[in-house]
mmCIF file of C-alpha atoms in Angstrom:
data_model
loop_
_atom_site.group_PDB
_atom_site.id
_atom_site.type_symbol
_atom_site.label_atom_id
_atom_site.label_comp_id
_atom_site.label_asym_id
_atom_site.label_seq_id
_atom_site.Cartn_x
_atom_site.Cartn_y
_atom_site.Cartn_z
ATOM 1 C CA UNK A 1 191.841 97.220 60.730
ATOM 2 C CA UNK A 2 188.051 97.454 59.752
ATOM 3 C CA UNK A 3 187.379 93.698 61.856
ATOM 4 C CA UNK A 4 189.626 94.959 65.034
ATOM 5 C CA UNK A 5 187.031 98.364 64.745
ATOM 6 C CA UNK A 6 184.446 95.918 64.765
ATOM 7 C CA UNK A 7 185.178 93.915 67.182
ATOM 8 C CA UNK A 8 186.154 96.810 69.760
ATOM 9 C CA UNK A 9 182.619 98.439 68.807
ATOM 10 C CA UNK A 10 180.875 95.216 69.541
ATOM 11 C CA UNK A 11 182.722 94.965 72.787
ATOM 12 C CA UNK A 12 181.692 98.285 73.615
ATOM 13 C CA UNK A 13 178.216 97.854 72.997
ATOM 14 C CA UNK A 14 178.358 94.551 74.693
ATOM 15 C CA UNK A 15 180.212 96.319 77.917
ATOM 16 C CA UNK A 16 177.406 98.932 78.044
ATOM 17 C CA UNK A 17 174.597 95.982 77.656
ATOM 18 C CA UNK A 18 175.713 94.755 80.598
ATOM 19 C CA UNK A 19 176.180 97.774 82.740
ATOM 20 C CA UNK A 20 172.779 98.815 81.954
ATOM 21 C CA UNK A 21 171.337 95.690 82.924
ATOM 22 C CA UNK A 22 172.989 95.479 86.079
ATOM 23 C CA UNK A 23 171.623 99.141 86.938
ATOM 24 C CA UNK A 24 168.293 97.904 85.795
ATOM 25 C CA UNK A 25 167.651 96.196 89.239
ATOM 26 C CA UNK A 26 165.862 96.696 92.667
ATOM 27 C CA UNK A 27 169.506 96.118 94.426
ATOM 28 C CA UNK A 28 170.255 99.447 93.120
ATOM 29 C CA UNK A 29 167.016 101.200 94.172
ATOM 30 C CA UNK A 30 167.311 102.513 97.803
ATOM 31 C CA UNK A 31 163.388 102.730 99.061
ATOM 32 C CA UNK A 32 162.175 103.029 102.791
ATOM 33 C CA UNK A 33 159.379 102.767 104.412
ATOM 34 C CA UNK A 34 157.940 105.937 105.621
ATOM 35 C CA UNK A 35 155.874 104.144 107.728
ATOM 36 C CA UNK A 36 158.844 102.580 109.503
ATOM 37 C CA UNK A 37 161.006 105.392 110.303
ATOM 38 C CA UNK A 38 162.073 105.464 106.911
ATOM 39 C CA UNK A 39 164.230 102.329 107.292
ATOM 40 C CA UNK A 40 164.923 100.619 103.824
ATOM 41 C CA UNK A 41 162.731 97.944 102.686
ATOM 42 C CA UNK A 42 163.130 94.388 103.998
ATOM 43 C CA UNK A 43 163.077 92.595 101.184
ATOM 44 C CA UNK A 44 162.946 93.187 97.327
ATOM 45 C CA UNK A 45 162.624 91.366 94.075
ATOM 46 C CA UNK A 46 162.801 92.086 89.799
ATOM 47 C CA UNK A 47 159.195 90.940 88.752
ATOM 48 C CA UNK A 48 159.616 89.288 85.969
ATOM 49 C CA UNK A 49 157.166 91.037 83.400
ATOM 50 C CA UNK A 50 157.049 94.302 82.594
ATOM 51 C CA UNK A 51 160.459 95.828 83.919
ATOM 52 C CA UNK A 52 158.433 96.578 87.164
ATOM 53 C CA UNK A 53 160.210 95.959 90.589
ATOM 54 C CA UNK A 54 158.931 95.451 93.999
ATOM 55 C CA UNK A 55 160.129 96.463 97.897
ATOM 56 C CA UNK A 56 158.226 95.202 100.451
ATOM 57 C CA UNK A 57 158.445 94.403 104.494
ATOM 58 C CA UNK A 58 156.894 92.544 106.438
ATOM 59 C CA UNK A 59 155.270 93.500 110.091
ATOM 60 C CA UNK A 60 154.429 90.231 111.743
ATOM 61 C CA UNK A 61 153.583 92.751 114.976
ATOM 62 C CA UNK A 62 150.694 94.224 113.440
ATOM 63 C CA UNK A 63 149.725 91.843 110.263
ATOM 64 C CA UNK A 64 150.541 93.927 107.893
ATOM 65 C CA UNK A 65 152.729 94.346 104.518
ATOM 66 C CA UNK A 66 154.509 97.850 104.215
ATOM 67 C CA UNK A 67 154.584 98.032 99.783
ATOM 68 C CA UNK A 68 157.029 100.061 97.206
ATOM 69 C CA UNK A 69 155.964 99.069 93.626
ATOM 70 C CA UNK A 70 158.127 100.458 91.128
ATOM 71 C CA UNK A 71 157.712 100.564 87.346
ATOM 72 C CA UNK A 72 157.708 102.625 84.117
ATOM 73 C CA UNK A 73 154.036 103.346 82.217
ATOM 74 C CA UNK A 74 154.838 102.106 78.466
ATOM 75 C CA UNK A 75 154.189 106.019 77.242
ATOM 76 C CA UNK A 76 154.662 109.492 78.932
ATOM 77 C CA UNK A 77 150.892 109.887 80.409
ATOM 78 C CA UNK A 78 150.626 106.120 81.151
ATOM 79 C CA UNK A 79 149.846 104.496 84.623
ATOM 80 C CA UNK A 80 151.204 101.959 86.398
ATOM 81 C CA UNK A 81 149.391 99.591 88.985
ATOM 82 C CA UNK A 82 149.931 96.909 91.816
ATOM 83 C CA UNK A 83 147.302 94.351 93.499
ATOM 84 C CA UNK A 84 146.721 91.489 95.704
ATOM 85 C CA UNK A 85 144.168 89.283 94.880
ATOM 86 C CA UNK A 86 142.262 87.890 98.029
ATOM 87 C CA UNK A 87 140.459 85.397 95.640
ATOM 88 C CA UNK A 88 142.220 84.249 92.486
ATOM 89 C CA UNK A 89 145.541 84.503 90.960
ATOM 90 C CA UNK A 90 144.336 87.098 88.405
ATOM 91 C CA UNK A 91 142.658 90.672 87.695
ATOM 92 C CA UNK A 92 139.104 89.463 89.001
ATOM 93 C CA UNK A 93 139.101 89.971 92.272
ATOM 94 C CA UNK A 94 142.172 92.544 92.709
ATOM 95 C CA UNK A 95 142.572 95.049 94.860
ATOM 96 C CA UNK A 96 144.422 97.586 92.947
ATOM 97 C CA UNK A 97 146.556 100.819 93.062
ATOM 98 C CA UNK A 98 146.812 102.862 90.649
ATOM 99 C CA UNK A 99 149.061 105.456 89.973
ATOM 100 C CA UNK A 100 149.828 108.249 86.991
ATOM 101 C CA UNK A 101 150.844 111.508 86.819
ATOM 102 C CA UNK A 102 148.259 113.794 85.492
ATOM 103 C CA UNK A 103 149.294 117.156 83.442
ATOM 104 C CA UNK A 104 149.797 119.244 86.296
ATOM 105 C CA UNK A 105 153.108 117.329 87.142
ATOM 106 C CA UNK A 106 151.035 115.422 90.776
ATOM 107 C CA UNK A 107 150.959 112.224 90.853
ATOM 108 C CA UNK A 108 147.208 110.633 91.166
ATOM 109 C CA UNK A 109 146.507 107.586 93.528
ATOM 110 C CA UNK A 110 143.577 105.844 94.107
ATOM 111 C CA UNK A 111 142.510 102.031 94.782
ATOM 112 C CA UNK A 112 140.838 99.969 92.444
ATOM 113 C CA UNK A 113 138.222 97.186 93.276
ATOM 114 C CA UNK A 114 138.086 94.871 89.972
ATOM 115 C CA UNK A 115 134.764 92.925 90.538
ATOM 116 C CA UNK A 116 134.629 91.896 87.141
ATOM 117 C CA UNK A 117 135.759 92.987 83.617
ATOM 118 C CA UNK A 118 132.790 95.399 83.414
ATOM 119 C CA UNK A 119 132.548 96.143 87.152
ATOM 120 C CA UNK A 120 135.270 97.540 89.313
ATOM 121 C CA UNK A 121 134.754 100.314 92.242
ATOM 122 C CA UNK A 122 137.109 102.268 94.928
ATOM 123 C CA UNK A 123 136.028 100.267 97.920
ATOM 124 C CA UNK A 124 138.282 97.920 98.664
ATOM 125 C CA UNK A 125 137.679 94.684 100.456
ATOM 126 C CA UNK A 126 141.118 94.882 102.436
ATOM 127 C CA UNK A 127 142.190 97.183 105.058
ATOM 128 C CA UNK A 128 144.988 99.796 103.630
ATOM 129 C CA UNK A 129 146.861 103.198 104.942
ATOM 130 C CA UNK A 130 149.761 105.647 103.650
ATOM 131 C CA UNK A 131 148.601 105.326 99.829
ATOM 132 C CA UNK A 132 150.645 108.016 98.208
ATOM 133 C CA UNK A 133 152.666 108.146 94.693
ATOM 134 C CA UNK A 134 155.921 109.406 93.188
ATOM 135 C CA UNK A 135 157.377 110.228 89.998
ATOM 136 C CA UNK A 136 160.591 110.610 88.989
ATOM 137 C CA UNK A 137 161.963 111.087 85.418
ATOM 138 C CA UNK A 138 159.174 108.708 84.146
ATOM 139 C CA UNK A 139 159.197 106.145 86.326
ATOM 140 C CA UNK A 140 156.445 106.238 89.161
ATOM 141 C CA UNK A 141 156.296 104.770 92.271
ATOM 142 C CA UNK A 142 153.306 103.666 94.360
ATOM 143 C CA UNK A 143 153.748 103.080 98.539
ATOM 144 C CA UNK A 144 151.044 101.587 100.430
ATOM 145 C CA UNK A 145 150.541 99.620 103.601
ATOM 146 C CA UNK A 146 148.080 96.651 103.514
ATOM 147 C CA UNK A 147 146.507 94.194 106.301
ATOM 148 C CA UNK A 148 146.699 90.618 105.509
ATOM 149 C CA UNK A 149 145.803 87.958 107.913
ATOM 150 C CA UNK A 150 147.503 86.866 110.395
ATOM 151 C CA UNK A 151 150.702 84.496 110.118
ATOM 152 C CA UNK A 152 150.014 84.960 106.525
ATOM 153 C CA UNK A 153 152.813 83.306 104.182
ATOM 154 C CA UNK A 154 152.248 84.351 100.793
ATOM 155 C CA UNK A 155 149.678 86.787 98.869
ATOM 156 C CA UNK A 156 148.441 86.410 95.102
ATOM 157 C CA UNK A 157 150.000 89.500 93.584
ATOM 158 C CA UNK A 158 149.276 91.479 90.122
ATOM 159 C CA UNK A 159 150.522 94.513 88.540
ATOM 160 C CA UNK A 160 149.712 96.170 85.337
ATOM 161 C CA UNK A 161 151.114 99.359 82.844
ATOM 162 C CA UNK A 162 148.676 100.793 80.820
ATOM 163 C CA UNK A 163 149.691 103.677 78.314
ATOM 164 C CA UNK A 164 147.217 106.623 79.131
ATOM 165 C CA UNK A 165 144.531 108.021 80.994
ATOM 166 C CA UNK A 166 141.211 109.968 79.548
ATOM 167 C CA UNK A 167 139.715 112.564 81.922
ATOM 168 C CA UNK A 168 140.993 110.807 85.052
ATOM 169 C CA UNK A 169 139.374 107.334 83.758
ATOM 170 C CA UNK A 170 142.817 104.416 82.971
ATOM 171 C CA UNK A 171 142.602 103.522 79.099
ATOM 172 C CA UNK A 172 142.745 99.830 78.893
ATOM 173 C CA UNK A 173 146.467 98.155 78.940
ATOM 174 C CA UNK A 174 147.777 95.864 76.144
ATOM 175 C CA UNK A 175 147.597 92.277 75.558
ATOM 176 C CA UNK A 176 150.990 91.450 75.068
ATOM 177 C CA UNK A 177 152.277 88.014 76.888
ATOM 178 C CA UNK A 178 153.986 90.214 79.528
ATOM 179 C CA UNK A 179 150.935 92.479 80.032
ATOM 180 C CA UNK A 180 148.835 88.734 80.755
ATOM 181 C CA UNK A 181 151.726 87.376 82.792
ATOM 182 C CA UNK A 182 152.369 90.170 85.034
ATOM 183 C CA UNK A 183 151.059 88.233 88.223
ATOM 184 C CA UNK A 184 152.674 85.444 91.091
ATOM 185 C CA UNK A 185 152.827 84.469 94.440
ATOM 186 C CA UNK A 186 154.557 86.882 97.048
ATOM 187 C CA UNK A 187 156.138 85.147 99.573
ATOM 188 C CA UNK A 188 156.305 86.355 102.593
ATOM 189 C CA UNK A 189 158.480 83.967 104.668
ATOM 190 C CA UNK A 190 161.881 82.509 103.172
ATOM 191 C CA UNK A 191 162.953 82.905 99.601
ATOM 192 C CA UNK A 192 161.009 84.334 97.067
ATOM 193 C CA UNK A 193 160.290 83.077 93.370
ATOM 194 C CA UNK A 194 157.848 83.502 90.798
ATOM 195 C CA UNK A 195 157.491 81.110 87.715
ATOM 196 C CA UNK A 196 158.277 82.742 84.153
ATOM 197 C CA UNK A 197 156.292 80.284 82.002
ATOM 198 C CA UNK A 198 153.138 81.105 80.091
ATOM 199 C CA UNK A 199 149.776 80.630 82.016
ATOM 200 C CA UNK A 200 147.573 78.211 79.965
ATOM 201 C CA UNK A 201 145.220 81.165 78.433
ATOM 202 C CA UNK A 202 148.192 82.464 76.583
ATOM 203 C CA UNK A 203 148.972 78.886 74.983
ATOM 204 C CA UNK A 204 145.803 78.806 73.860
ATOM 205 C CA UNK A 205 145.666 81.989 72.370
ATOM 206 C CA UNK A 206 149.130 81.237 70.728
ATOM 207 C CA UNK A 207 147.572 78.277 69.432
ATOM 208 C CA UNK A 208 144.856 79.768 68.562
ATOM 209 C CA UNK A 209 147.163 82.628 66.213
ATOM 210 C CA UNK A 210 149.457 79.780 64.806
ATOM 211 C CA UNK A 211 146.388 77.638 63.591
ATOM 212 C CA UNK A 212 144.897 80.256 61.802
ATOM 213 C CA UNK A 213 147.970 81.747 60.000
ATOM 214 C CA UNK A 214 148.800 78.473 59.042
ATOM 215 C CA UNK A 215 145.235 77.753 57.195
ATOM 216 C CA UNK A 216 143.777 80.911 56.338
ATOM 217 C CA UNK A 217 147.618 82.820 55.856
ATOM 218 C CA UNK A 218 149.095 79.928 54.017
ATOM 219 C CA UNK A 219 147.277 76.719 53.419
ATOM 220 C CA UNK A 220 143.942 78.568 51.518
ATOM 221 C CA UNK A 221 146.116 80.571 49.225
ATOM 222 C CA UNK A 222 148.410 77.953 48.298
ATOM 223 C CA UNK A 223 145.566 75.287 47.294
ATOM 224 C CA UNK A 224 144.448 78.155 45.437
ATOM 225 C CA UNK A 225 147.534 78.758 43.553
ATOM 226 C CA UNK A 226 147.794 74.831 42.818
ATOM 227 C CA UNK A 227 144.696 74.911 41.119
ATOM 228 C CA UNK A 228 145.492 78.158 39.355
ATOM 229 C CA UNK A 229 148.741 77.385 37.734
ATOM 230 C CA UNK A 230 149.381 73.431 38.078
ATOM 231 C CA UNK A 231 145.994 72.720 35.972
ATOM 232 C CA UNK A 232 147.131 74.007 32.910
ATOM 233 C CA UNK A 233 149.958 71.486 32.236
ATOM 234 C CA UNK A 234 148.260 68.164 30.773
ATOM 235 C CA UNK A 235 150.754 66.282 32.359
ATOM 236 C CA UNK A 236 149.501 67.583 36.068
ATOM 237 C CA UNK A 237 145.854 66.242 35.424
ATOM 238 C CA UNK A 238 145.048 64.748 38.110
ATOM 239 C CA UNK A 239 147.212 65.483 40.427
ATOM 240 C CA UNK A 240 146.619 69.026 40.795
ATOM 241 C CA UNK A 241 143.179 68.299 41.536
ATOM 242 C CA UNK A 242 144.074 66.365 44.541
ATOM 243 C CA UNK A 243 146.784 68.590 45.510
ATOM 244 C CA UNK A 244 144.121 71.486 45.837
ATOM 245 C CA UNK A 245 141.520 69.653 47.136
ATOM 246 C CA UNK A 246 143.674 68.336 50.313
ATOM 247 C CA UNK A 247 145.364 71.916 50.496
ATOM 248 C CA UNK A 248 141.732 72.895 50.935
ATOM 249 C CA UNK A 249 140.455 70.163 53.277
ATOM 250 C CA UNK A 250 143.739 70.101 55.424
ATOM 251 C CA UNK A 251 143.202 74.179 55.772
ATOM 252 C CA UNK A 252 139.553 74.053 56.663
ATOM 253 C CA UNK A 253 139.842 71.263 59.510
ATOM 254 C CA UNK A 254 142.837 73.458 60.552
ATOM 255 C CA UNK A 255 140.915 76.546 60.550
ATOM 256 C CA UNK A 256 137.762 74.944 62.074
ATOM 257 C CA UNK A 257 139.467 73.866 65.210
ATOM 258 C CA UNK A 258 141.250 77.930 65.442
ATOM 259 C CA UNK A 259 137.955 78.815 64.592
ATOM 260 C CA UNK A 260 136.462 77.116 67.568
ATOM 261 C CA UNK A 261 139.908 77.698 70.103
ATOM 262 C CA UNK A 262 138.738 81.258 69.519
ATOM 263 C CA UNK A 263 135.183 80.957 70.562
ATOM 264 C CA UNK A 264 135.706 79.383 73.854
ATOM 265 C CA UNK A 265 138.861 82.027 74.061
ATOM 266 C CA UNK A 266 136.188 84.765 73.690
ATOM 267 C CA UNK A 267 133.420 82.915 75.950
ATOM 268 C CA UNK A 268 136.046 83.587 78.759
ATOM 269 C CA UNK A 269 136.946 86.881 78.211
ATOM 270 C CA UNK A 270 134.288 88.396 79.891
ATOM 271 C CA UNK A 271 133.900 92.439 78.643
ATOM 272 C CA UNK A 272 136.643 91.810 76.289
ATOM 273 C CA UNK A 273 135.121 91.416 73.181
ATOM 274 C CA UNK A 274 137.240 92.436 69.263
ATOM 275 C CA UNK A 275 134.133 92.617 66.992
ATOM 276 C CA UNK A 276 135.534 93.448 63.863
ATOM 277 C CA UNK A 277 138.018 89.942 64.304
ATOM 278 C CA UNK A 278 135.541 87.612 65.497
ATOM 279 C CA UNK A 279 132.927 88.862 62.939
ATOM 280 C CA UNK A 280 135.437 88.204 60.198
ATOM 281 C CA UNK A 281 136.113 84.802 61.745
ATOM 282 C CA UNK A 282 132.625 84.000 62.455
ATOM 283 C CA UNK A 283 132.258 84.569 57.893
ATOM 284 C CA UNK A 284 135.164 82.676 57.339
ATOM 285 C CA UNK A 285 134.060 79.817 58.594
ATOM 286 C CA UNK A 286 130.796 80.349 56.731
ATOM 287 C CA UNK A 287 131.969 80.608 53.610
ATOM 288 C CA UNK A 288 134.823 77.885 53.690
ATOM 289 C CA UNK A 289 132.063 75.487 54.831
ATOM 290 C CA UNK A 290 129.890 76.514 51.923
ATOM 291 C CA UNK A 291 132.728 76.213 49.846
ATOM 292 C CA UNK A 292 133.535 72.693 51.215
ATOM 293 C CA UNK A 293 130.162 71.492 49.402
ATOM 294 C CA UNK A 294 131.458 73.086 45.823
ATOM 295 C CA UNK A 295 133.252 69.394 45.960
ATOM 296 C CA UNK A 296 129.734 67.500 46.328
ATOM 297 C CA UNK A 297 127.417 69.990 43.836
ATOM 298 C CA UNK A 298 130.272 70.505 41.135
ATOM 299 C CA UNK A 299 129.037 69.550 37.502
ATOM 300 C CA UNK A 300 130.711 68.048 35.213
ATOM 301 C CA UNK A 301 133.293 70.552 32.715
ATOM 302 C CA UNK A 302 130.804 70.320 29.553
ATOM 303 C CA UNK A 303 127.589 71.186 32.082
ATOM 304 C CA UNK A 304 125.315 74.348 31.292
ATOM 305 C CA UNK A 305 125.813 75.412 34.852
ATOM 306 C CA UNK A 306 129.457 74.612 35.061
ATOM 307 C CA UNK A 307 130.340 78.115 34.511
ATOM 308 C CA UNK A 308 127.653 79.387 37.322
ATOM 309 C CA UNK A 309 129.522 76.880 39.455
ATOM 310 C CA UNK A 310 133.096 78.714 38.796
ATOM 311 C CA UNK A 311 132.052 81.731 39.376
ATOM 312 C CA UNK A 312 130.605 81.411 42.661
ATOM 313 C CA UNK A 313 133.545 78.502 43.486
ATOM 314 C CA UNK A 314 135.878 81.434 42.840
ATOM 315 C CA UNK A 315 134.780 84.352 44.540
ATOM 316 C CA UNK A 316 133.999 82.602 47.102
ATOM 317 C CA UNK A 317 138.092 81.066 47.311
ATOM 318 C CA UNK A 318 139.601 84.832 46.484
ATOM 319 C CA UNK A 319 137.255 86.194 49.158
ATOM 320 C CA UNK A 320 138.354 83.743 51.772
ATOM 321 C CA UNK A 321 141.981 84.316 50.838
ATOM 322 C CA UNK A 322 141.513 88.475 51.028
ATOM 323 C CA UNK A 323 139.395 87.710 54.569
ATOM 324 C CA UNK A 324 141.853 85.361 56.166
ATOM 325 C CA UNK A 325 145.313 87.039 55.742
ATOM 326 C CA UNK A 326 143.508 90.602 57.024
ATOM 327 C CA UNK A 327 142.212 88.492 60.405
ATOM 328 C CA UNK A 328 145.310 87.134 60.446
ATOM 329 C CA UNK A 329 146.954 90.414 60.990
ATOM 330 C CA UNK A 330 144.143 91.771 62.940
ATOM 331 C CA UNK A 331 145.100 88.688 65.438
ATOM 332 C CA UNK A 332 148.760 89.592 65.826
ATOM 333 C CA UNK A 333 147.957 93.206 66.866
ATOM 334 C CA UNK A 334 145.413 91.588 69.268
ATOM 335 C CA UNK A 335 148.191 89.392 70.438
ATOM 336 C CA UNK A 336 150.506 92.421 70.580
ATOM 337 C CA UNK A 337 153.067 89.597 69.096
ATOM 338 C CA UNK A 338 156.917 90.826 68.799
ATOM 339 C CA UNK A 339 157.301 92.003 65.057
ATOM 340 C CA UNK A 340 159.750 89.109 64.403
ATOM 341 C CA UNK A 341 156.269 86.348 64.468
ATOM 342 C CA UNK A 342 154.312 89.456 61.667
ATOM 343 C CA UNK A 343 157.484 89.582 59.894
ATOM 344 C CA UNK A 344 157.618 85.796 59.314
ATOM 345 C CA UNK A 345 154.379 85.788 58.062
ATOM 346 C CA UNK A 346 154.612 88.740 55.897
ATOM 347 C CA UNK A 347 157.695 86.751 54.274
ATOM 348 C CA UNK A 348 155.397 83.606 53.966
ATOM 349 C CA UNK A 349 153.049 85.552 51.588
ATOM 350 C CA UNK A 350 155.114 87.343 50.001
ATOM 351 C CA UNK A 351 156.982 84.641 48.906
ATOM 352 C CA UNK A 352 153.901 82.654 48.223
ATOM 353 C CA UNK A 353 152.464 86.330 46.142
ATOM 354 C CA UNK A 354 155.568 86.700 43.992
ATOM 355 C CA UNK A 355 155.590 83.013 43.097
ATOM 356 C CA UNK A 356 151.956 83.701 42.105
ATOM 357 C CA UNK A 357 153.159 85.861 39.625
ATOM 358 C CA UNK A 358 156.051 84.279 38.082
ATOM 359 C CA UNK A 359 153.330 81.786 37.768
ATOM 360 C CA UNK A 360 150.593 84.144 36.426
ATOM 361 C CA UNK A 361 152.681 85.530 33.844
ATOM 362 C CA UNK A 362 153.827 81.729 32.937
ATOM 363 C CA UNK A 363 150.042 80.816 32.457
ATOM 364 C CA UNK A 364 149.683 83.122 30.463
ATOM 365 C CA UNK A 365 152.522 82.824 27.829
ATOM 366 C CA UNK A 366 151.206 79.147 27.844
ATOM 367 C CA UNK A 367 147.413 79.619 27.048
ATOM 368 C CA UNK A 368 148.338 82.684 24.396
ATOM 369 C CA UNK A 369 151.572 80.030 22.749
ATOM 370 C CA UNK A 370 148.026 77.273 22.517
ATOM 371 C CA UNK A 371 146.028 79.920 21.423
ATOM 372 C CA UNK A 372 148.274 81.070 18.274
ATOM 373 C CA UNK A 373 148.881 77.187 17.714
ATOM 374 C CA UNK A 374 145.018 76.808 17.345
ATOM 375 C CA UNK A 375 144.657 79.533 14.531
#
């Protein structure tokens, strides 16, 4: 009885998947063009980021593109924007609309000239008319007529959703994949399509996340927990030793080349700049290259300065470890990653933390059982 429940509650839930997905489409949004005696759109398509959807026609009579662009902000007070881009295939360049709906219930329009990451004004370098907005339960609307040139195939085409606006002025939108993929080609003759891979900047920054949690969020604290807990056990000696020191080395040349993925990542991010992660990266690699020479300046165990030489060998390897795994999280909410990549990593360290303590309180037995022997 209980499995049968199951199953018919799965199927249920399954049913209504589908039924909302198959609503969730711009076949079932009826749109005309006001500036074409209201006849419905020509053409339409789901954009693939962002559950955004766009209507469009095309007036070969006059050059022109007649625009719906249709999409929910990510919170109540949010906006929602479409552009072509004369010039590039991304937000440099754009000529935007942007569209929220501002306390008094009206909907707020204007156009958006993004010069640069730091520059942007409300002259446009394109020719536009009938720029107007609607809202209904949430999800906003922006219709516009552009000019394009003539016989004109395709146009470079971005949109954007950003969560809020602060005294009329668009708060910046996040940095999710779909928030930097949420741009394509627009045909404008035959069949449309727009590729759903990841641009090359997003690689890199994915690259640049998994290097790092895998050095600084794994690799550092492990080598430090070999050399912790493996070194008391005769029978370890050497090993141990090596163990930590290529834990070290391998997380170091590892974290060098995330370390330096993230510089040029940053050197092209013009205006963009997240102080508090690239400081902390910028001492990380600092102090893990000072604490690559501990190897070549460490004295031998019965030196005078040996103990000077722990102390700053150690604080300097529990600092890096306390350091990395906060960047590390600082990075995923710069990524905006889905929680299932944090999660993962949280389970990495915790798993590495609570076998750090099993081991702790093992050490410990050990050195106070040698201890007692001793008296």
């Amino acid at each position: 009885m209980v499995p049968s429940s199951i199953s018919l509650l799965l199927l249920f839930i399954l049913i209504a998947l589908i039924a909302s997905t198959s609503a969730n489409t711009c076949t079932n949004q009826t749109l005309t063009d006001a500036s074409n005696n209201n006849k419905v759109y020509a053409n339409c398509m789901d954009l693939p980021q962002l559950n955004a959807f766009l209507h469009w026609t095309h007036n070969t009579s006059n050059s022109s593109v007649s625009v719906a662009f249709v999409a929910t902000p990510p919170r109540p007070g949010g906006w929602v924007s479409w552009a072509v881009n004369p010039t590039g295939t991304g937000m440099v360049g754009a000529q935007s609309f942007v569209a929220y709906k501002g306390d008094n219930g009206v909907v707020t329009v204007f156009p958006l000239n993004i010069q640069s990451y730091s520059k942007m004004s409300q002259n446009l370098t394109i020719d536009t008319w009938n720029l107007r907005g609607e809202e209904d339960e949430g999800v906003i609307k922006i219709f516009v007529n552009i000019k394009v040139v003539e016989n004109a195939v395709s146009l470079n085409q971005v949109w954007q959703v950003g969560p809020s606006v602060t005294a009329g002025r668009i708060d910046p939108h996040a940095f999710a994949p779909e928030n930097l993929n949420s741009k394509g080609p627009l045909s404008l003759v035959g069949t449309q399509s727009i590729s759903h891979g990841v641009d090359s900047r997003t690689k890199r920054k994915n690259v640049h996340g998994i290097l790092n949690a895998v050095s600084w969020g794994f690799l550092f604290p492990l080598g430090v927990a070999i050399a912790r807990y493996l070194r008391i056990f005769p029978c370890a000696d050497p090993t141990w030793f090596y163990l930590h020191v290529g834990c070290q080395m391998s997380a170091y040349v590892i974290g060098v080349v995330g370390w330096v993925t993230g510089l040029k990542l940053g050197s092209e991010s013009e205006g963009i700049v997240y102080t508090a992660h690239r400081n902390i990266g910028i001492a990380l690699f600092c102090l893990c290259t000072i604490q690559m020479f501990a190897l070549l300046v460490r004295p031998n165990k019965d030196h005078k300065y040996r103990v000077f030489w722990n102390i700053y060998h150690h604080s300097f390897g529990y600092t890096i470890i306390f350091l990395g795994i906060i960047n590390v999280f600082k990075g995923f909410d710069i990524l905006n990653t889905t929680e299932k990549w944090k999660s993962s990593c949280i389970v990495a360290i915790s798993a590495l933390a609570i076998t750090a303590l099993i081991l702790e309180v093992i050490t410990w037995i050990v050195v106070l059982r040698r201890k007692s022997n001793t008296k």
